XYZ file of C-alpha atoms in Angstrom:
263
model
C -0.327 -0.125 0.227
C 1.358 3.331 -0.891
C 2.174 6.144 1.973
C -0.760 7.630 -0.071
C -3.274 5.744 -0.080
C -2.790 4.405 3.631
C -2.822 8.213 4.616
C -6.580 8.276 3.027
C -7.371 5.121 5.368
C -6.358 6.757 8.174
C -8.487 9.652 7.562
C -11.726 7.809 6.591
C -11.184 5.222 9.695
C -10.731 8.357 12.041
C -14.168 10.038 10.573
C -16.167 6.870 10.795
C -14.938 6.924 14.176
C -15.974 10.241 14.950
C -19.200 9.247 13.964
C -19.687 6.349 15.839
C -19.286 9.069 18.696
C -15.321 9.078 19.139
C -14.191 12.385 19.982
C -10.536 13.219 17.350
C -8.242 12.501 19.675
C -9.854 9.596 20.997
C -10.126 8.171 17.052
C -6.388 9.060 16.129
C -5.197 7.272 18.965
C -7.275 4.274 18.038
C -5.846 4.158 14.203
C -2.662 4.991 15.632
C -3.109 1.837 17.780
C -3.886 -0.322 14.996
C -1.292 0.768 13.016
C 1.365 0.070 15.828
C -0.185 -2.938 17.133
C 0.745 -1.812 20.513
C 2.423 1.386 21.742
C 2.759 3.429 24.683
C 1.824 7.064 25.068
C 4.619 8.151 23.788
C 4.579 5.904 20.515
C 0.867 7.151 20.061
C 1.756 10.436 20.264
C 4.670 9.970 17.557
C 2.178 8.661 15.443
C -0.692 10.281 15.225
C -1.813 14.485 15.942
C -2.503 13.799 20.039
C -0.683 15.742 23.083
C 1.112 13.083 24.743
C -0.796 14.322 28.020
C -4.417 13.660 26.234
C -3.143 10.118 25.000
C -4.162 8.718 28.475
C -7.831 10.765 28.309
C -8.288 9.120 24.697
C -7.399 5.579 26.060
C -9.774 6.204 28.896
C -12.734 6.634 26.318
C -11.468 3.782 24.302
C -12.109 1.356 27.293
C -15.436 2.512 28.222
C -16.388 1.467 24.629
C -14.160 -1.518 24.749
C -11.493 -0.612 22.470
C -8.770 -1.211 23.444
C -6.910 -3.031 26.444
C -3.802 -1.685 29.118
C -1.215 -3.789 30.372
C -0.544 -1.951 33.524
C 3.761 -1.735 33.056
C 6.184 1.086 33.302
C 5.177 2.912 30.951
C 1.466 1.130 30.031
C 1.031 -0.096 26.987
C -2.090 -0.348 24.913
C -3.160 -2.855 22.131
C -6.390 -2.246 19.741
C -8.863 -5.159 19.031
C -9.216 -5.980 15.235
C -10.690 -4.517 12.552
C -13.207 -7.618 12.317
C -14.450 -6.974 16.012
C -14.175 -3.346 15.705
C -16.724 -3.324 12.696
C -18.422 -5.738 14.921
C -19.062 -4.061 17.967
C -20.095 -0.520 15.604
C -22.454 -2.769 13.858
C -24.260 -3.193 16.806
C -24.754 -0.226 18.625
C -26.049 1.301 15.620
C -28.185 -1.333 15.698
C -29.359 -0.850 19.157
C -29.602 2.415 18.805
C -31.548 2.463 15.639
C -34.042 0.267 17.382
C -34.205 2.544 20.326
C -34.682 5.232 17.937
C -37.567 3.548 15.978
C -39.059 2.341 18.943
C -39.544 6.039 20.673
C -40.445 7.404 17.374
C -42.937 4.949 16.878
C -44.692 6.053 20.547
C -44.914 9.267 19.121
C -48.323 10.314 18.355
C -49.241 13.179 15.805
C -51.075 15.722 17.030
C -53.465 15.879 14.121
C -53.656 12.881 11.579
C -54.184 13.993 7.539
C -55.153 11.484 5.842
C -55.176 13.267 2.381
C -52.464 15.123 1.187
C -53.270 18.219 -0.749
C -49.700 18.597 -2.539
C -46.864 16.393 -3.390
C -43.806 16.309 -1.864
C -40.090 16.320 -3.498
C -37.276 13.985 -2.747
C -34.023 14.338 -4.225
C -30.899 12.046 -4.314
C -31.467 8.150 -5.616
C -30.452 6.642 -2.309
C -33.178 8.824 -0.722
C -36.030 8.083 -3.629
C -34.649 4.028 -3.016
C -35.916 4.330 0.700
C -39.282 6.238 -0.257
C -40.158 3.526 -2.688
C -38.994 0.707 -0.222
C -41.734 2.107 2.577
C -44.018 2.344 -0.084
C -43.480 -1.474 -0.633
C -43.388 -2.158 3.331
C -46.759 -0.283 3.305
C -48.727 -2.036 0.100
C -51.708 -4.444 1.011
C -53.676 -4.684 -2.587
C -51.506 -3.808 -5.671
C -48.113 -2.348 -6.288
C -47.944 -0.953 -10.058
C -43.377 -0.482 -10.828
C -42.019 0.813 -13.853
C -38.155 1.775 -13.537
C -35.277 1.255 -16.023
C -33.008 -1.518 -15.222
C -30.061 0.302 -13.093
C -33.075 1.493 -10.259
C -34.339 -2.270 -9.846
C -31.496 -2.711 -7.254
C -31.472 -5.763 -4.890
C -33.260 -3.784 -1.927
C -35.853 -2.842 -4.074
C -35.998 -6.868 -5.438
C -35.875 -7.717 -1.895
C -38.678 -5.430 -0.697
C -40.780 -6.911 -4.363
C -40.484 -10.634 -3.141
C -41.812 -9.930 0.611
C -44.706 -7.904 -0.435
C -45.429 -10.990 -2.739
C -45.477 -13.235 0.456
C -47.778 -10.942 2.162
C -50.202 -11.597 -1.681
C -49.459 -8.223 -2.232
C -50.210 -8.127 -6.540
C -46.652 -6.777 -8.439
C -47.326 -5.207 -11.472
C -43.712 -4.706 -12.939
C -42.268 -2.918 -16.797
C -39.539 -1.234 -18.035
C -36.827 -3.443 -17.886
C -34.651 -5.431 -20.171
C -35.463 -9.061 -20.985
C -32.024 -10.198 -18.771
C -33.900 -8.252 -16.215
C -37.248 -9.587 -16.577
C -35.485 -13.605 -16.115
C -33.754 -12.381 -12.581
C -37.013 -10.756 -11.521
C -39.276 -14.298 -12.513
C -36.675 -15.763 -10.539
C -36.216 -13.581 -7.700
C -39.860 -12.613 -7.492
C -42.126 -15.480 -9.442
C -45.251 -13.506 -8.232
C -44.331 -10.368 -9.808
C -46.344 -9.924 -13.473
C -44.517 -8.992 -15.772
C -45.940 -6.284 -18.603
C -44.977 -4.133 -21.693
C -44.827 -0.522 -21.372
C -46.371 1.903 -23.259
C -43.179 4.422 -24.248
C -39.226 2.987 -24.870
C -37.843 3.890 -21.359
C -34.783 4.537 -22.726
C -35.416 7.567 -25.111
C -37.028 9.784 -21.810
C -35.414 10.290 -18.624
C -38.106 8.761 -16.708
C -36.725 6.784 -13.718
C -39.516 5.326 -11.719
C -43.436 5.353 -12.053
C -45.120 4.141 -8.968
C -48.233 3.077 -7.653
C -49.800 1.374 -4.397
C -52.744 0.299 -3.343
C -53.920 2.920 -5.816
C -53.696 6.152 -3.414
C -49.918 6.898 -3.220
C -47.893 7.677 -6.519
C -44.547 8.336 -7.002
C -42.730 9.361 -10.423
C -38.573 10.414 -10.183
C -36.511 11.486 -13.553
C -33.027 11.371 -13.966
C -30.963 14.308 -14.032
C -28.536 13.552 -17.320
C -25.892 15.007 -18.889
C -25.654 15.286 -23.057
C -26.096 11.056 -23.240
C -29.370 10.906 -21.491
C -27.054 9.383 -18.413
C -27.017 10.068 -14.691
C -24.149 11.950 -13.651
C -23.817 11.221 -10.139
C -25.997 8.607 -7.478
C -27.526 12.330 -6.641
C -28.782 12.470 -9.917
C -32.840 11.207 -9.486
C -35.221 13.683 -8.275
C -38.530 12.617 -7.345
C -42.174 13.697 -6.349
C -44.948 11.802 -4.692
C -48.898 12.233 -3.373
C -50.819 10.413 -1.373
C -54.696 9.889 -0.908
C -57.372 8.947 -3.465
C -58.159 12.982 -4.590
C -54.429 13.775 -4.257
C -53.641 15.431 -7.678
C -50.401 13.358 -8.649
C -52.231 10.314 -7.766
C -55.403 11.406 -9.984
C -53.128 11.907 -12.602
C -50.868 8.745 -12.427
C -54.357 6.632 -11.965
C -55.471 7.815 -15.206
C -52.189 7.213 -16.535
C -52.139 3.639 -15.124
C -56.246 2.788 -15.771
C -55.130 0.798 -18.722
C -53.033 -1.441 -16.559
C -55.680 -1.730 -13.783
C -58.552 -2.634 -16.131
C -56.318 -5.431 -18.216
C -55.463 -7.049 -14.805
C -59.099 -6.981 -13.392
């Protein structure tokens, strides 16, 4: 590994550890110890941007997180746990935090429930748009009509569609290539494939979705001159919910041919 790539790896590791909740000094100390194997406060201060007197505070913080062990020698020696163990600890911690957060949010009752939305909501970024698609799939009770381009039919979306079919939700899917259709038939055998009314490759359309006839989502790929998205953030979507929501009414009219043919 080159010096530049090694420096970059250390910077990435420190940033992620800070996101995990460690102080900057603790993150730098831990990364230094990973590189050293074992080391004293003097060793850590020599290879990391941490004052020697602050290494001991950083080690105390790391011990509280179970990330280092201390040898009671003179001077004291510090040992960092392996990268695999560190990854597992961080993953467990975030899973716990996510579970606690979800439980707390579920207990918060809205002041006023609105069954009908009058406008539409804008979503930017492919990951965020996919989050909405997954959420709508999880909440589907009757039917999902989903039209998309191949690159947006990712594994997590396929898994969500498969889970919906397992619950008895009808799936109508279009806009994918023959190769992807074979994949869908294998992974989501309950999905019904149909031909879309236009060539998706000739349009900036990303996804069209209708769930239970009352929740809709439409996305476009903000493209370059070649008609291809330039970054993962280049997808933008609007969505609405409610039987009389304007977007729902329009999409329901567009999908009428499909819904009628399937009845």
